[in-house]
Short mmCIF file of C-alpha atoms in Angstrom, two decimals:
data_model
loop_
_atom_site.label_atom_id
_atom_site.label_comp_id
_atom_site.label_asym_id
_atom_site.label_seq_id
_atom_site.Cartn_x
_atom_site.Cartn_y
_atom_site.Cartn_z
CA MET T 480 37.61 38.39 81.50
CA VAL T 481 35.47 37.30 84.43
CA GLU T 482 36.62 34.03 85.98
CA TRP T 483 33.96 31.69 87.38
CA ILE T 484 34.91 29.36 90.23
CA ILE T 485 32.64 26.73 91.79
CA SER T 486 33.76 25.12 95.05
CA ASP T 487 32.43 21.71 95.98
CA GLY T 488 31.48 20.84 99.54
CA LEU T 489 31.25 23.36 102.36
CA THR T 490 33.70 26.26 102.46
CA ASP T 491 34.95 27.68 105.77
CA PHE T 492 33.74 31.27 106.10
CA ARG T 493 36.97 32.88 107.32
CA THR T 494 38.94 31.06 104.63
CA ALA T 495 36.54 32.43 102.02
CA GLU T 496 36.73 35.93 103.45
CA ALA T 497 40.54 35.97 103.37
CA TRP T 498 40.57 34.61 99.82
CA MET T 499 38.11 37.26 98.64
CA GLU T 500 40.09 40.09 100.19
CA GLU T 501 43.30 38.89 98.57
CA ARG T 502 41.62 38.49 95.19
CA ALA T 503 40.08 41.97 95.48
CA ASN T 504 43.54 43.41 96.17
CA GLN T 505 44.92 41.61 93.13
CA ILE T 506 42.11 42.90 90.92
CA ALA T 507 42.72 46.44 92.14
CA ALA T 508 46.44 46.03 91.38
CA GLY T 509 45.69 44.70 87.91
CA THR T 510 47.32 41.32 88.57
CA ALA T 511 44.16 39.17 88.52
CA SER T 512 40.91 39.07 86.59
CA GLU T 513 37.48 39.81 88.00
CA CYS T 514 35.87 36.78 89.60
CA ILE T 515 32.53 35.21 90.52
CA TRP T 516 32.96 32.53 93.20
CA LEU T 517 30.09 30.13 93.98
CA VAL T 518 30.19 28.39 97.36
CA GLU T 519 28.14 26.79 100.12
CA HIS T 520 28.97 27.32 103.80
CA PRO T 521 28.31 25.25 106.89
CA ALA T 522 25.51 26.65 109.05
CA LEU T 523 26.52 30.04 110.47
CA TYR T 524 25.42 33.61 111.06
CA THR T 525 27.23 36.70 109.85
CA ALA T 526 26.88 40.25 111.15
CA GLY T 527 27.18 43.20 108.79
CA THR T 528 28.20 46.71 109.77
CA SER T 529 24.59 47.64 110.71
CA ALA T 530 23.87 44.53 112.80
CA LYS T 531 22.10 45.01 116.14
CA VAL T 532 22.98 42.64 118.99
CA SER T 533 19.28 42.32 119.85
CA ASP T 534 18.69 40.74 116.42
CA LEU T 535 20.89 37.75 117.33
CA THR T 536 18.20 35.87 119.21
CA GLU T 537 20.07 32.55 119.59
CA PRO T 538 23.78 33.43 119.84
CA ASP T 539 24.84 29.88 120.73
CA ARG T 540 22.99 28.10 117.93
CA PHE T 541 25.63 28.44 115.20
CA PRO T 542 29.02 30.18 114.88
CA VAL T 543 28.68 33.95 114.50
CA TYR T 544 31.12 35.93 112.36
CA ASP T 545 31.53 39.69 112.35
CA THR T 546 32.14 41.04 108.87
CA ARG T 547 32.75 44.43 107.29
CA ARG T 548 30.13 44.00 104.58
CA GLY T 549 27.05 46.18 104.55
CA GLY T 550 23.81 45.00 106.11
CA GLN T 551 22.71 43.30 109.31
CA TYR T 552 22.52 39.64 110.39
CA THR T 553 22.14 36.92 107.82
CA TYR T 554 22.32 33.14 107.73
CA HIS T 555 24.45 30.92 105.49
CA GLY T 556 24.23 27.16 105.31
CA PRO T 557 23.91 24.05 103.16
CA GLY T 558 21.33 24.38 100.41
CA GLN T 559 22.00 28.08 99.95
CA ARG T 560 24.06 29.33 97.02
CA VAL T 561 26.45 32.06 98.07
CA VAL T 562 27.72 34.16 95.17
CA TYR T 563 30.87 36.09 95.96
CA VAL T 564 31.23 38.96 93.53
CA MET T 565 34.69 40.40 92.95
CA LEU T 566 34.19 43.00 90.22
CA ASP T 567 35.93 46.28 89.43
CA VAL T 568 33.22 48.84 90.11
CA GLY T 569 35.66 51.63 89.23
CA LYS T 570 36.03 50.37 85.68
CA ARG T 571 32.28 49.81 85.56
CA GLY T 572 31.45 53.49 86.11
CA HIS T 573 32.22 54.35 89.76
CA ASP T 574 28.48 54.13 90.47
CA VAL T 575 27.89 52.05 93.60
CA ARG T 576 24.12 52.50 93.56
CA ARG T 577 23.90 51.35 89.96
CA PHE T 578 26.14 48.39 90.76
CA VAL T 579 23.85 47.27 93.60
CA GLN T 580 20.87 47.68 91.27
CA GLN T 581 22.62 45.42 88.76
CA LEU T 582 23.11 42.78 91.46
CA GLU T 583 19.40 43.02 92.26
CA GLU T 584 18.51 42.77 88.57
CA TRP T 585 20.80 39.74 88.24
CA VAL T 586 19.01 37.92 91.06
CA ILE T 587 15.57 38.86 89.73
CA ALA T 588 16.45 37.70 86.20
CA THR T 589 17.85 34.44 87.55
CA LEU T 590 14.69 33.78 89.56
CA ASP T 591 12.59 34.61 86.51
CA SER T 592 14.32 31.67 84.77
CA PHE T 593 12.26 29.50 87.13
CA ASN T 594 9.07 31.57 86.78
CA VAL T 595 9.59 33.13 90.20
CA LYS T 596 8.84 36.85 90.38
CA GLY T 597 11.43 38.47 92.61
CA GLU T 598 10.84 42.06 93.69
CA ILE T 599 12.65 44.89 95.46
CA ARG T 600 11.03 46.75 98.33
CA GLU T 601 11.91 50.27 99.49
CA GLY T 602 13.58 50.11 102.89
CA ARG T 603 14.11 46.34 102.73
CA VAL T 604 17.40 44.91 101.51
CA GLY T 605 17.37 41.85 99.28
CA VAL T 606 14.89 40.23 96.91
CA TRP T 607 11.35 39.29 97.93
CA VAL T 608 8.52 37.14 96.61
CA GLN T 609 4.82 37.52 97.27
CA ARG T 610 3.09 34.61 99.05
CA PRO T 611 -0.63 34.69 98.25
CA ASP T 612 -0.79 31.14 99.64
CA LYS T 613 -0.15 32.52 103.14
CA PRO T 614 -2.46 34.57 105.39
CA LEU T 615 -2.47 38.32 104.81
CA ASN T 616 -0.04 40.29 106.96
CA ILE T 617 -1.15 42.54 109.84
CA ASN T 618 -1.75 45.42 107.42
CA GLY T 619 -4.02 43.31 105.25
CA ASN T 620 -1.46 43.04 102.44
CA ILE T 621 -0.23 39.92 100.67
CA ALA T 622 2.48 38.20 102.68
CA GLU T 623 6.04 38.47 101.37
CA ASP T 624 9.09 36.31 102.04
CA LYS T 625 12.75 36.97 101.42
CA ILE T 626 14.48 34.63 98.99
CA ALA T 627 17.84 36.36 98.46
CA ALA T 628 20.15 38.63 100.45
CA ILE T 629 22.66 41.16 99.14
CA GLY T 630 25.58 42.64 101.05
CA ILE T 631 28.82 43.94 99.56
CA ARG T 632 31.95 45.81 100.50
CA LEU T 633 34.27 47.84 98.28
CA ARG T 634 38.04 48.15 98.55
CA LYS T 635 39.79 50.39 96.04
CA TRP T 636 36.57 50.23 94.02
CA VAL T 637 36.63 46.43 93.84
CA SER T 638 33.64 44.61 95.32
CA PHE T 639 33.63 41.51 97.49
CA HIS T 640 31.08 39.57 99.54
CA GLY T 641 27.89 39.53 97.45
CA ILE T 642 24.65 37.54 97.19
CA SER T 643 22.98 34.53 98.79
CA ILE T 644 20.03 32.75 97.19
CA ASN T 645 17.96 30.20 99.07
CA VAL T 646 17.66 27.02 97.05
CA GLU T 647 16.91 24.37 99.70
CA PRO T 648 18.34 25.44 103.07
CA ASP T 649 16.79 24.46 106.39
CA LEU T 650 14.57 27.51 106.81
CA SER T 651 14.24 26.89 110.55
CA HIS T 652 17.90 27.93 110.86
CA PHE T 653 16.88 31.52 110.15
CA GLY T 654 15.05 31.44 113.49
CA GLY T 655 18.18 32.27 115.45
CA ILE T 656 18.35 35.80 114.04
CA VAL T 657 16.10 38.57 112.85
CA PRO T 658 17.15 38.35 109.19
CA CYS T 659 18.32 41.78 108.03
CA GLY T 660 16.51 43.31 111.01
CA ILE T 661 13.05 42.65 109.58
CA THR T 662 10.44 40.98 111.79
CA ALA T 663 7.27 41.48 109.75
CA HIS T 664 8.19 39.08 106.93
CA GLY T 665 9.49 35.54 106.56
CA VAL T 666 12.03 33.70 104.43
CA THR T 667 11.54 31.20 101.64
CA SER T 668 13.48 29.17 99.10
CA LEU T 669 12.99 27.83 95.59
CA VAL T 670 12.15 24.39 96.95
CA ASP T 671 9.83 25.90 99.59
CA LEU T 672 7.98 27.53 96.69
CA GLY T 673 7.45 24.07 95.20
CA LEU T 674 10.22 24.16 92.60
CA PRO T 675 12.57 21.14 92.43
CA VAL T 676 15.60 23.30 91.57
CA SER T 677 19.13 22.12 92.32
CA ILE T 678 22.08 24.37 93.08
CA GLU T 679 23.71 23.17 89.87
CA THR T 680 20.67 24.28 87.85
CA LEU T 681 20.71 27.64 89.60
CA ASP T 682 24.38 28.06 88.71
CA VAL T 683 23.58 27.68 85.02
CA ALA T 684 20.91 30.38 85.26
CA LEU T 685 23.28 32.69 87.16
CA ARG T 686 25.89 32.42 84.41
CA THR T 687 23.35 32.96 81.65
CA GLN T 688 21.84 36.06 83.24
CA PHE T 689 25.16 37.59 84.32
CA ASN T 690 26.18 38.45 80.78
CA LYS T 691 22.82 40.00 80.03
CA ILE T 692 22.87 42.25 83.10
CA PHE T 693 26.51 43.23 83.13
CA GLU T 694 26.68 44.46 79.55
CA GLY T 695 27.85 41.29 77.90
CA ALA T 696 30.89 40.83 80.12
CA PRO T 697 32.92 37.88 78.76
CA GLU T 698 33.29 34.70 80.76
CA ASN T 699 36.23 32.40 81.33
CA ILE T 700 34.62 29.11 82.35
#
């Protein structure tokens, strides 16, 4: 059974990190079920294991937290749904690459629920959307913005950390970092794309698409 937890309000990042690690240990020990935890954080930046100091352009703007997840700098804040994914990758085939692909497919399928076409790009982490309403980029191609980030860590084959999807965050807050080390593209959100989607509506889509992507895994809601 996969337990779904939704936390109201804003969750302290270090509190969330400690809770995830403990839950991952319990899952690995067989004393707790797999878990999807949906939260929002106060405005902050996190640094993954590949983060470059030069990409933190405004270090005093918001609190900055070092983490042991994969990836570079990212932003979390109100209006962004953070999806912490504590799943037993060992029992799901010991295939980390396939697991990350499933996370990508989950995000893309969820966005498709709102007629948003999310796409993966080689060499760029996360999920992207084309922006034909914006000027062409310097190479003459259609502009693309990032709408979701993915960064996980495994311990004893159990995942934690996970996904963030921009619903209606203050996009100017991304200006204090180079998101995921990429300067040539911007960031967007569902509301920025003109869709009046609430976090609660997104949560419903996430639950619906999870079972389809992860082989009909049962829910405990």
